[in-house]
XYZ file of C-alpha atoms in Angstrom:
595
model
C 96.467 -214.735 -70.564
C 94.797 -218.202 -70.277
C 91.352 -218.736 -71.468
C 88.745 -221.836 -71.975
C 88.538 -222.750 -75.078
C 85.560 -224.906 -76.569
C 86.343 -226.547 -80.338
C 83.652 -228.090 -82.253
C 84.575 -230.558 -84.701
C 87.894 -232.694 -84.650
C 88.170 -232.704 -88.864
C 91.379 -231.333 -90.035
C 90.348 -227.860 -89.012
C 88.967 -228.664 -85.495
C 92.745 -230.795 -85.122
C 94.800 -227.651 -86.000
C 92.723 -225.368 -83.841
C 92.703 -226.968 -81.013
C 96.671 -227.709 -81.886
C 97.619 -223.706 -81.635
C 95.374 -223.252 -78.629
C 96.447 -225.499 -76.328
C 100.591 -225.118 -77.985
C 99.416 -221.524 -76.831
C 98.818 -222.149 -73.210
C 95.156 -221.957 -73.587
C 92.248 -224.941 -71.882
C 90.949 -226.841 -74.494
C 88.075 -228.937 -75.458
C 87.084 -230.497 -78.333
C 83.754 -232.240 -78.965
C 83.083 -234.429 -81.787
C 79.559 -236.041 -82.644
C 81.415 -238.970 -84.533
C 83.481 -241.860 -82.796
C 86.497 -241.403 -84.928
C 88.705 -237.710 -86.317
C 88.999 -236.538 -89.481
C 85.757 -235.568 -90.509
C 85.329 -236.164 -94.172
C 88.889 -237.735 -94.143
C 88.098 -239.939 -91.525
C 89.273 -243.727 -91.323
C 85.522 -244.532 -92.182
C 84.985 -245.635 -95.393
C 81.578 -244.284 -95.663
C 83.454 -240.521 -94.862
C 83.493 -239.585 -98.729
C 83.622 -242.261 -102.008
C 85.854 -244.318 -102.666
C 88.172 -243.206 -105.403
C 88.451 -239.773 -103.398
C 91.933 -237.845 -104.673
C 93.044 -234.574 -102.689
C 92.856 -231.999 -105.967
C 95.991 -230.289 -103.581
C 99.604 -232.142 -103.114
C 100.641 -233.924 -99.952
C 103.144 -231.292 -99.333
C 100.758 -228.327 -99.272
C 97.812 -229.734 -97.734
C 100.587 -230.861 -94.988
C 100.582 -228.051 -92.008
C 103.209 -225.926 -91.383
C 105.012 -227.672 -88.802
C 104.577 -231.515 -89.853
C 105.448 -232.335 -93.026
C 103.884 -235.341 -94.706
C 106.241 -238.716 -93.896
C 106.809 -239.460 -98.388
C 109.857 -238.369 -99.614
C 107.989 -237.220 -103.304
C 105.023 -234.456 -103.844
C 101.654 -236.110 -104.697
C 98.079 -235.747 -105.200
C 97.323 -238.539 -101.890
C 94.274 -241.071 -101.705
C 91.798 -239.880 -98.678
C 93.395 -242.750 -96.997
C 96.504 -241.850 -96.888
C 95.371 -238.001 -95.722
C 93.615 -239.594 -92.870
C 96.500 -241.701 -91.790
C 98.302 -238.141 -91.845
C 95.746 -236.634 -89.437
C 96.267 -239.549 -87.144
C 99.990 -239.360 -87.221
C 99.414 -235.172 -86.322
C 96.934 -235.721 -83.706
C 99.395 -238.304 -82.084
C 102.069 -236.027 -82.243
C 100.992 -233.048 -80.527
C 98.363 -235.255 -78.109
C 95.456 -233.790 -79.155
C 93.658 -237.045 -78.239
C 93.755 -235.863 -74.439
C 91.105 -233.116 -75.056
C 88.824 -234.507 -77.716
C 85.500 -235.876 -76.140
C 83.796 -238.082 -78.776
C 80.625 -239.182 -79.074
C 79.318 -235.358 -78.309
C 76.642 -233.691 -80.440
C 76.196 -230.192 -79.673
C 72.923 -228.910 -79.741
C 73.197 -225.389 -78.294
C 75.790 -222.972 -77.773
C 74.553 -219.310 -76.020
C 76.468 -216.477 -76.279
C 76.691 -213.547 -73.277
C 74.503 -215.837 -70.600
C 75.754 -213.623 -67.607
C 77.978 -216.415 -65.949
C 81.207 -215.840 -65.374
C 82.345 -217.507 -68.532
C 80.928 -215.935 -71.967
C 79.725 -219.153 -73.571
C 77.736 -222.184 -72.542
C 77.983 -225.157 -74.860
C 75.441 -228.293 -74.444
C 76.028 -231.108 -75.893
C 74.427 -234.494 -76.206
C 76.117 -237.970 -76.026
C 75.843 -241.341 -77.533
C 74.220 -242.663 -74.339
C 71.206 -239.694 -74.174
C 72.499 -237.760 -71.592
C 73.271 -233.734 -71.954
C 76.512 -232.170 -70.966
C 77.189 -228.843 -70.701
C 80.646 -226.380 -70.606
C 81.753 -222.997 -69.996
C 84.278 -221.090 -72.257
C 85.598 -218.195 -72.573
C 85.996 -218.861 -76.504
C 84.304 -221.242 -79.049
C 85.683 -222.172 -82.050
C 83.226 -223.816 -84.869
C 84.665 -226.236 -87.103
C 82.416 -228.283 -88.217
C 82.937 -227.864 -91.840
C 81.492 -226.688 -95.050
C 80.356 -230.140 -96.011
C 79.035 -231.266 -92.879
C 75.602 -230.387 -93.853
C 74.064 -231.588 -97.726
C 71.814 -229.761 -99.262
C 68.295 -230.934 -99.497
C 67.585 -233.028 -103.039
C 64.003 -232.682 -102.327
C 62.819 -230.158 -105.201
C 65.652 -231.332 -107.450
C 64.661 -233.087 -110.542
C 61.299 -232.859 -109.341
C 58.631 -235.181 -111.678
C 61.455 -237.847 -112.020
C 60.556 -241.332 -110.598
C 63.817 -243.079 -110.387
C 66.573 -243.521 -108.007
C 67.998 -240.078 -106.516
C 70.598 -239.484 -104.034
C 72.763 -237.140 -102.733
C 76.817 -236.993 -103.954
C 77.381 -237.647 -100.035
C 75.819 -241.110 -100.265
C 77.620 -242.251 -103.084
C 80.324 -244.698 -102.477
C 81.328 -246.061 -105.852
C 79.800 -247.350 -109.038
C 79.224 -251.177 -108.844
C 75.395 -250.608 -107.976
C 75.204 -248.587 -110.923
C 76.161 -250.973 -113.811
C 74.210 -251.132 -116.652
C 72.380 -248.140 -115.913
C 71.639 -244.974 -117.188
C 72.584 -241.905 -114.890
C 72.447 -238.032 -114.828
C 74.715 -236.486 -112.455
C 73.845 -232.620 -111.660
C 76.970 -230.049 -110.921
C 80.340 -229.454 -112.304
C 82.479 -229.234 -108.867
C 84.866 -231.733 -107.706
C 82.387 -234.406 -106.390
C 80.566 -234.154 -109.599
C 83.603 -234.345 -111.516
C 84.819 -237.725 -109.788
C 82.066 -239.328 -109.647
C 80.549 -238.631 -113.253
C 83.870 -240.333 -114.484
C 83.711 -243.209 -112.026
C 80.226 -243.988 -113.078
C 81.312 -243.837 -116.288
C 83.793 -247.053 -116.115
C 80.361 -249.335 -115.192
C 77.018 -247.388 -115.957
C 75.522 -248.077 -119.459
C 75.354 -243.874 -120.157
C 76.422 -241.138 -117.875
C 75.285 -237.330 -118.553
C 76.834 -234.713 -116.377
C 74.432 -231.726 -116.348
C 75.478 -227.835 -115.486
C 73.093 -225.233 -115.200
C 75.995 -222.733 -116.201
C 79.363 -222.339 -118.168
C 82.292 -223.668 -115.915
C 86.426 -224.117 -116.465
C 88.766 -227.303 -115.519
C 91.693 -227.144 -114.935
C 94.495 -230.350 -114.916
C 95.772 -231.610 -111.771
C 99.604 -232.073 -113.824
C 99.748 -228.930 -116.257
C 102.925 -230.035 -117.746
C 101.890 -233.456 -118.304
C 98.750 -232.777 -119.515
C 100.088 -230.257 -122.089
C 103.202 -232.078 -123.307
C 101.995 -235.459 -123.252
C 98.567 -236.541 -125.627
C 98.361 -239.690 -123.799
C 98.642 -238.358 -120.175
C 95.453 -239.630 -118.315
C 95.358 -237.727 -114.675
C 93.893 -240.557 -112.712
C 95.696 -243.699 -113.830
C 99.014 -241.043 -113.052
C 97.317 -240.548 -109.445
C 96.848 -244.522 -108.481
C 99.767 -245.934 -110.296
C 102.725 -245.071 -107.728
C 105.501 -246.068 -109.954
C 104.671 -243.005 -111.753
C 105.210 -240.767 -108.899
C 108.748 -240.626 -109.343
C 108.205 -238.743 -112.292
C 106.005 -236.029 -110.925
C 108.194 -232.840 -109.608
C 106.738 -229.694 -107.803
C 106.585 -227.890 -111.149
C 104.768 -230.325 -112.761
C 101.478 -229.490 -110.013
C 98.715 -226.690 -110.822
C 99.950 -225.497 -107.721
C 103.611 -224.065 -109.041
C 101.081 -222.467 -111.894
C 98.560 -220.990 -109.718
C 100.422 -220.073 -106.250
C 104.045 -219.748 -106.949
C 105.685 -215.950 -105.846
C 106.697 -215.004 -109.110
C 103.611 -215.576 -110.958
C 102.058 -213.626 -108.333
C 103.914 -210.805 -108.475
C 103.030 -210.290 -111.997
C 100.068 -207.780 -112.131
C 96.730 -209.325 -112.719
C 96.037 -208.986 -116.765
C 99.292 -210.489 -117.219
C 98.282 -213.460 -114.818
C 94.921 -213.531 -115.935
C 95.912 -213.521 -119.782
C 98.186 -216.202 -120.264
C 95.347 -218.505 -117.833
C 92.435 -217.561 -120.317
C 95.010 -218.384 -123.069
C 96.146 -221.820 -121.277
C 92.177 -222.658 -120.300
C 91.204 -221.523 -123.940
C 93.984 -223.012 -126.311
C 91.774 -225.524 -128.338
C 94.997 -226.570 -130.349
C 95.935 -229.526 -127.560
C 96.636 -233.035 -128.382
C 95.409 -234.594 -125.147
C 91.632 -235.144 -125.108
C 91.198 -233.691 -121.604
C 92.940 -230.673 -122.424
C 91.405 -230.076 -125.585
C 87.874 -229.962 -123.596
C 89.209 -227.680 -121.134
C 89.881 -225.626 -124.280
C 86.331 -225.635 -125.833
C 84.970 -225.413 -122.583
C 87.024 -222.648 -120.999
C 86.330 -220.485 -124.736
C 82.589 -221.615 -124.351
C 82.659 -220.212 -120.744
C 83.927 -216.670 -121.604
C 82.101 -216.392 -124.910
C 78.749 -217.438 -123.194
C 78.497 -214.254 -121.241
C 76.837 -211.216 -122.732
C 78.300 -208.912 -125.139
C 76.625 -206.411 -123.191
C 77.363 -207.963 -119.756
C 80.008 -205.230 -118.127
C 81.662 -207.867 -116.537
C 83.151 -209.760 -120.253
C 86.267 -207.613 -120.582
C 87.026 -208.306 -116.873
C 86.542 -211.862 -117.518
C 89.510 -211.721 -120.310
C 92.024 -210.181 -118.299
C 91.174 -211.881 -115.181
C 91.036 -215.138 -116.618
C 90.399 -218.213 -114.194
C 90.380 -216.024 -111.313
C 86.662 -214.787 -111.445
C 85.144 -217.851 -110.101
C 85.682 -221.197 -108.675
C 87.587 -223.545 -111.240
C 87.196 -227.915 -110.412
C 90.574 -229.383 -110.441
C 90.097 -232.807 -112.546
C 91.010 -233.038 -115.871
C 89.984 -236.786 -115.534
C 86.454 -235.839 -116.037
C 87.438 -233.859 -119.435
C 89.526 -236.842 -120.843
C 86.480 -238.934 -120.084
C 84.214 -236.625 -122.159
C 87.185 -236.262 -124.844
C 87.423 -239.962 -125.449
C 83.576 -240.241 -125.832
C 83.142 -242.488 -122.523
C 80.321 -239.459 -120.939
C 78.200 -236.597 -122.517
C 78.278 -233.441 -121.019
C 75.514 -230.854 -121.334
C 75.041 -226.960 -120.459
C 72.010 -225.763 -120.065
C 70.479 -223.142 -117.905
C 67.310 -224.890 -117.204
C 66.251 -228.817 -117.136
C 62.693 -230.331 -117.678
C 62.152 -233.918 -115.716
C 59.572 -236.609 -116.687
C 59.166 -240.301 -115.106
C 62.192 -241.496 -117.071
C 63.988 -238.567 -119.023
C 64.796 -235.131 -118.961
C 64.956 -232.603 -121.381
C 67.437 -229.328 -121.560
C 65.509 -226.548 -123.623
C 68.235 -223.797 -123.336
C 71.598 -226.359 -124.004
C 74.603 -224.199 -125.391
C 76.763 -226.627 -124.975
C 77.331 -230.826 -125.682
C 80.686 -232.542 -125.290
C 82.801 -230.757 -127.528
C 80.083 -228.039 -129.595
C 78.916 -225.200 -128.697
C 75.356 -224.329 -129.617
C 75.105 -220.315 -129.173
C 71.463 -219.657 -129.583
C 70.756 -222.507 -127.326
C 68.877 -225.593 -128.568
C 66.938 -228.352 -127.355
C 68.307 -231.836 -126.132
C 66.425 -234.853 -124.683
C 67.821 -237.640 -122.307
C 65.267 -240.876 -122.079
C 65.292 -244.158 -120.235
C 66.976 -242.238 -117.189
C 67.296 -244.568 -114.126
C 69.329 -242.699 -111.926
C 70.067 -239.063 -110.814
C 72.832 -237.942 -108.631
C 73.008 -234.669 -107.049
C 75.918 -232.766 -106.546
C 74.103 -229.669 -105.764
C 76.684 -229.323 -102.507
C 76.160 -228.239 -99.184
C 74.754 -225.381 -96.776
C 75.820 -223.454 -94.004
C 74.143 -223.141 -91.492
C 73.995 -223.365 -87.570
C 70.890 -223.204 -85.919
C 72.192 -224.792 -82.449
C 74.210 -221.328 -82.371
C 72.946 -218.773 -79.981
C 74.763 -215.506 -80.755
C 73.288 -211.825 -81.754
C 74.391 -210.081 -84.941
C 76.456 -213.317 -86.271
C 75.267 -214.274 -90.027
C 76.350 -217.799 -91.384
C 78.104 -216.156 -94.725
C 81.844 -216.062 -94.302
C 82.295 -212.692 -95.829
C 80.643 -211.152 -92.614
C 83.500 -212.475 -90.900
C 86.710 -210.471 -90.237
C 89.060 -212.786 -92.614
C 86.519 -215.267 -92.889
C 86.508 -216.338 -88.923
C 85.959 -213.507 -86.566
C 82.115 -212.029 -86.422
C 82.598 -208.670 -85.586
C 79.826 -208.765 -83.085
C 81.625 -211.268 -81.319
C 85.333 -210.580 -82.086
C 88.042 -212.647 -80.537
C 85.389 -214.858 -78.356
C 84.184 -216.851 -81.657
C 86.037 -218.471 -84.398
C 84.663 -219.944 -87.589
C 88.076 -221.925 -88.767
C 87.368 -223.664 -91.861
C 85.628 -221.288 -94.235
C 88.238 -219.709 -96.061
C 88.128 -221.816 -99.114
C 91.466 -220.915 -101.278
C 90.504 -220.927 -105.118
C 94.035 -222.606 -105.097
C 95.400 -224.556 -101.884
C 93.618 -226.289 -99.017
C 91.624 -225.472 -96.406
C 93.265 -226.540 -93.436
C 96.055 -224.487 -94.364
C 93.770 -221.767 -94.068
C 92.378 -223.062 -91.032
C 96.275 -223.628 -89.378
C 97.127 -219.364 -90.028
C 93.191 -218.650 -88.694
C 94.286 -220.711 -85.535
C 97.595 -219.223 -84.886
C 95.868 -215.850 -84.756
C 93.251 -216.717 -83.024
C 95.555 -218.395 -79.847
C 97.384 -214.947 -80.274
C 94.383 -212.733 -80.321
C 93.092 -214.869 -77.091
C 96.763 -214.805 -75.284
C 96.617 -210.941 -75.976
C 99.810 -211.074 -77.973
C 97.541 -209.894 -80.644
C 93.866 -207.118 -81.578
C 92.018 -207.471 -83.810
C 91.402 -204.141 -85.570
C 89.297 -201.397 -83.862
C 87.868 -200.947 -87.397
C 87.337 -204.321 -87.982
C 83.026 -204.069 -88.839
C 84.247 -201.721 -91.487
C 87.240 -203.708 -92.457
C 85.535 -206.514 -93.121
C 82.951 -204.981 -95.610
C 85.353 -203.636 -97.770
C 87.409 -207.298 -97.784
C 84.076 -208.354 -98.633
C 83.034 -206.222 -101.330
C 86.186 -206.171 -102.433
C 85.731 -210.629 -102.845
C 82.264 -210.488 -104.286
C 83.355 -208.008 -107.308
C 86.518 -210.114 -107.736
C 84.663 -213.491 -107.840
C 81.668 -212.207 -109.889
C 81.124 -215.264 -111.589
C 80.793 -217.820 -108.757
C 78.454 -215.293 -106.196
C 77.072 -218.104 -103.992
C 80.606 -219.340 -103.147
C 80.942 -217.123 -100.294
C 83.939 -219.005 -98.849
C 86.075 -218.724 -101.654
C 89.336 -216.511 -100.800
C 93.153 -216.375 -102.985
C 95.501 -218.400 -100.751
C 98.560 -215.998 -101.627
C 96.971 -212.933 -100.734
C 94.611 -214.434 -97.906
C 98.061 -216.368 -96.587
C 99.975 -213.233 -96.839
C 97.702 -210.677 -95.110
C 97.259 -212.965 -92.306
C 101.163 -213.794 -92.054
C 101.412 -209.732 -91.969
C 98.784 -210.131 -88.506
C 100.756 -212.926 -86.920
C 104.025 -211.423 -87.478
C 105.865 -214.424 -89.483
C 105.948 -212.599 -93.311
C 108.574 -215.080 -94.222
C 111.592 -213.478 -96.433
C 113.377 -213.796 -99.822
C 116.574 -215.651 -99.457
C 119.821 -213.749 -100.655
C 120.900 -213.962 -104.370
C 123.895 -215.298 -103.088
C 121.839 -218.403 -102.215
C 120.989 -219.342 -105.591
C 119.553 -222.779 -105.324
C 117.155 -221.225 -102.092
C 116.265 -217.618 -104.349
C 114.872 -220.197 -106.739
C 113.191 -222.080 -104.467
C 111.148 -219.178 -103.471
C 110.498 -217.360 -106.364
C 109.449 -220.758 -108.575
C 108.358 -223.286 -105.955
C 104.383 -222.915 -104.483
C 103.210 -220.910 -101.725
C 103.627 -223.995 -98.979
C 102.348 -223.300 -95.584
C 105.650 -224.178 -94.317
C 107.072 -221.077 -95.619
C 105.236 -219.505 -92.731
C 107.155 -221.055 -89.910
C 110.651 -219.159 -91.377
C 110.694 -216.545 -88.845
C 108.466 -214.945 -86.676
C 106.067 -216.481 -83.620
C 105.866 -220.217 -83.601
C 108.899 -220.097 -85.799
C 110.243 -223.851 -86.876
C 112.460 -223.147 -89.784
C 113.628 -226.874 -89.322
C 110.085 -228.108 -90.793
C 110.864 -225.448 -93.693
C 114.073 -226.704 -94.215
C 112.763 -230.395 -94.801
C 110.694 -229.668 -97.272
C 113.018 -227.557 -99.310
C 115.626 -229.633 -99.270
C 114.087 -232.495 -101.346
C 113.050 -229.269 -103.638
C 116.399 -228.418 -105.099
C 116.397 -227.128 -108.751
C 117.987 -229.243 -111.813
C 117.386 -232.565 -109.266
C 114.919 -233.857 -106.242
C 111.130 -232.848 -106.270
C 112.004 -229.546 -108.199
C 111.532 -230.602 -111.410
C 112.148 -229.495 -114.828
C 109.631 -226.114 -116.666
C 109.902 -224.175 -119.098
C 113.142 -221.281 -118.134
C 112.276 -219.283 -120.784
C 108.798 -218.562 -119.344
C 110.447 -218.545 -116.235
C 113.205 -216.125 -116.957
C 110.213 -213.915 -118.603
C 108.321 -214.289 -115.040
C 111.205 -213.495 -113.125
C 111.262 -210.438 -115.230
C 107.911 -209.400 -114.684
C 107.880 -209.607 -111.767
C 110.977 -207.570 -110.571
C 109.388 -204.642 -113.308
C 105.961 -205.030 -110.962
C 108.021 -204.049 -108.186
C 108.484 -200.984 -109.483
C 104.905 -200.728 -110.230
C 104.227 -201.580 -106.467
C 106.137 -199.058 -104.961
C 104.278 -196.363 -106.364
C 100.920 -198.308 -106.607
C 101.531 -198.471 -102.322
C 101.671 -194.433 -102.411
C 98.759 -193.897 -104.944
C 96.401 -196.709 -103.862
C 95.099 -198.764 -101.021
C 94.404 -202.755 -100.739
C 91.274 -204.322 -102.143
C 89.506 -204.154 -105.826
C 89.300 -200.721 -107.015
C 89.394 -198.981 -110.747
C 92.440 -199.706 -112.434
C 93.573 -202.832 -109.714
C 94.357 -204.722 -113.416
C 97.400 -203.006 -113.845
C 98.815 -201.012 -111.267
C 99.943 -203.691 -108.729
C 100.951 -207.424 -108.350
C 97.936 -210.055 -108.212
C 99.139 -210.936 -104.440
C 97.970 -207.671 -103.527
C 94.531 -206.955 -104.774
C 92.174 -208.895 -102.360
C 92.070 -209.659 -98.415
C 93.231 -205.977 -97.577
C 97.134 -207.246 -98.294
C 99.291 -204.411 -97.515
C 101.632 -203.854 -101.027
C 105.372 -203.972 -100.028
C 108.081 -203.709 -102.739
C 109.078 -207.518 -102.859
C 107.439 -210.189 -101.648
């Protein structure tokens, strides 16, 4: 079955959607307001700052069936990501159906014509275009749209800007800066104005964690420093799959473990004051500031201690803690912040670098000359023209699929993995969507009801982080969607030892999704692995006793699952901390006996 497809937005979502459409059979086009693809990885310069690291390796934010071109796993520059969208777009000639220059400005729903939507669009030149589909897809990105500054340190009289017109820190020297937010951007660019500015102050309105691009490095090794690791490339060589947050946070084995054991030895890894490095050590105080800071009578505490990092979003950047370890930037918590011409003050402050101040105090900042704000961006779509369809991802089936509109409308590019990237997301989204168009594929006849339960089932999982309605686990959210497409890849035999360790130990790759099953290309699968051989290539060395204990684990959760699968049903529920494997409590992720 053959439909018209419009895609709007040629970022790295937009690029894999209109990818699996048209590899599909389906009519595709793509319209993109800018002149160039890649959205905030774009060949533009002025696309994001400078010193912009993926917090996700090369190999995972890779899709499924194009690996990246180095022969090593690294975090890349945005550069070098963008170059790697280029290279895909090339490949599969997407360039044939992307119209740039096109800024859509309406998109109707159900007008009565033969086709179900009617897309407008203007173009560089003034003039208005318009196109009938059958399906849209919307992929224009969480961070397409900032959120306004306007009220934000309202009564200050400096310079204020917005973290998406920040470039780098050579018009900042000798100056004294607040930056607002805790997130990535913050994070970056806190520490980058920190190498030129004459104070920097990063400022969260809440308790947050961090968590170390390199966990083995930054454990084992007091002088590791994340970002000189990231831009020195001699270094690389060094740097083995094991030795990424990824193996930690997405690998099968520590997955299958049920969730207090997950949860317990994070909170004891994001807690452990006792570090040498200085980075670490702050993740430490701050990750034990984070839980202790929430109400003894707050119902949610002992959840917070067995779940551990998993009940809100975590930034990946342990840069940004060295830099606050070695003295080089203050940080401050405070709920609430007070703004005058030139200073601001923080009357509830529980926490400053390294000290925890529990009942709050006051703390003053003067001579302030500049405030950035990494207060993030909004969602929102007001050129959209469609009944019943709300712009908070958990309304949508699996993040994408408004049940008022089912099949005919695609969000791709607001499933935000807590761990992993985005367009990995995006890539599974778009293979199910070609299928669900093709009518390989239905979506459920339940699926209004479906998707309330996946979403209360999110919100009481991710208590702590509430506004972050995006935010989904990639190994459940990749493995209930594997389940829909049909290509559940499989353990290897335990008469292929080298391959059984690969996929118990390595992370939760997209490739691993093109084993078996539609759109199978267990060729791409095999190139990665095969640089990822244990005792040698990109495998690396861990720890084998904590490994061996895992492994354990997780074949006595199996046991667990089998009768957790007759006794229970998917999705957060009383007792979910112990009676099944982490994989298998969120995104309505059928429990099967191995995974």
């Amino acid at each position: 079955m053959k439909q018209s497809c419009v895609v709007i937005g040629a970022g790295p979502c937009g690029l894999v959607a209109a990818k699996e459409l048209r590899e599909a059979g389906h009519d595709v086009v793509c319209l993109e307001k800018s002149q160039v693809i890649g959205g905030v990885f774009s060949t533009l310069r002025e696309s994001s700052y400078d010193d912009l690291f993926l917090t996700v390796s090369n190999v995972f934010m890779a899709y499924s069936d194009f690996p990246c071109e180095e022969a090593y796993v690294k975090y890349s520059r945005k550069e070098e990501y963008a170059q790697y969208l280029h290279r895909y777009s090339a490949a599969f000639g997407l360039g044939d159906c992307i119209k740039f220059g096109h800024a859509v400005t309406k998109a109707s729903y159900g007008t009565g014509t033969a086709k179900k939507w009617r897309v407008e669009a203007t173009r560089d030149d003034g003039s208005v275009v318009a196109f009938d589909a059958d399906a849209l897809v919307v992929s224009t990105g969480s961070n397409a749209t900032p959120k306004c500054i306007k009220g934000v340190a309202e009564g200050f009289e400096g310079e204020k800007l917005h973290s998406s017109e920040f470039q780098n820190a050579s018009d900042f020297a000798g100056k004294t800066c607040l930056v607002i937010g805790t997130g990535e951007s913050a994070a970056d660019i806190s520490s980058e104005l920190s190498t030129t500015a004459k104070h920097v102050t990063c400022w969260s309105r809440r308790p947050f964690m961090i968590a170390p691009r390199f966990v083995n490095w930054a454990v084992n090794d007091r002088h590791h420093d994340e970002f000189e690791a990231m831009k020195t490339e001699s270094l690389w060589s060094k740097a083995k799959a094991l030795d990424m947050l990824e193996a930690v946070t997405t690998s099968r084995i520590a997955n299958m473990a049920p969730l207090w054991f997950y949860g317990i030895l994070r909170t004891g890894l994001w807690t452990d004051k006792s570090h040498t490095n200085p980075a670490m050590i702050m993740t430490g105080i701050w990750g034990h500031h984070y839980y202790r800071s929430l109400p003894a009578d707050d119902p949610n505490k002992s959840k917070a201690f067995w779940q551990g990092d998993q009940i809100g979003w975590v930034t990946k950047n342990s840069r940004f803690a060295g830099m606050v370890g070695k003295g080089q930037l203050d940080m401050v918590v405070s709920k609430t912040a007070v703004f005058g011409a030139d200073s601001v003050t923080f009357p509830e402050t529980t926490l400053v670098n390294d000290t925890e101040h529990l009942p709050a105090i006051s703390k003053t900042l003067t001579g302030l000359d500049v405030v950035v704000c990494c207060t993030g961006y909004k969602t929102g779509f007001p050129w959209l023209e469609a009944e019943g369809v709300c712009p908070c991802p958990r309304t949508w089936y699996k993040h994408c699929f408004p049940p008022t509109t089912g099949k005919d409308l695609a969000f791709i590019g607001w499933a935000r993995p807590h761990q992993g990237g985005i367009p990995q997301c995006a890539e599974l989204l778009a293979r199910y969507h070609a299928m669900l168009l093709s009518g390989d594929k239905a979506l459920p006849d339940d699926v209004a009801k479906r998707t309330k339960e996946e979403a209360d089932a999110e919100t009481a999982f991710y208590f702590a982080t509430p506004h972050l309605t995006s935010l989904v686990d990639w190994p459940s959210f990749s493995e209930s969607l594997a389940k829909l497409i049909g290509c559940t890849p499989s353990a290897p035999s335990f008469l292929r030892p080298l391959k059984f360790l690969q996929w118990w130990y390595l992370p939760s790759w997209s490739c691993w999704f093109r084993q078996r099953g539609p759109g199978a290309k267990p060729e791409t699968l095999k190139a990665v692995l095969d640089r990822c051989e244990p005792g040698g290539g990109e495998f690396g060395n861990n720890d084998w006793v904590v490994m061996t204990v895992m492994f354990f684990v997780g074949l006595g959760m199996s046991v667990f699952n089998f009768f957790s699968r007759l006794l229970s049903k998917p999705g957060v529920f009383g007792g979910y901390m112990w009676n099944k494997s982490k994989v298998f409590v969120l995104h309505g992720t059928p429990i099967r006996l191995f995974l």
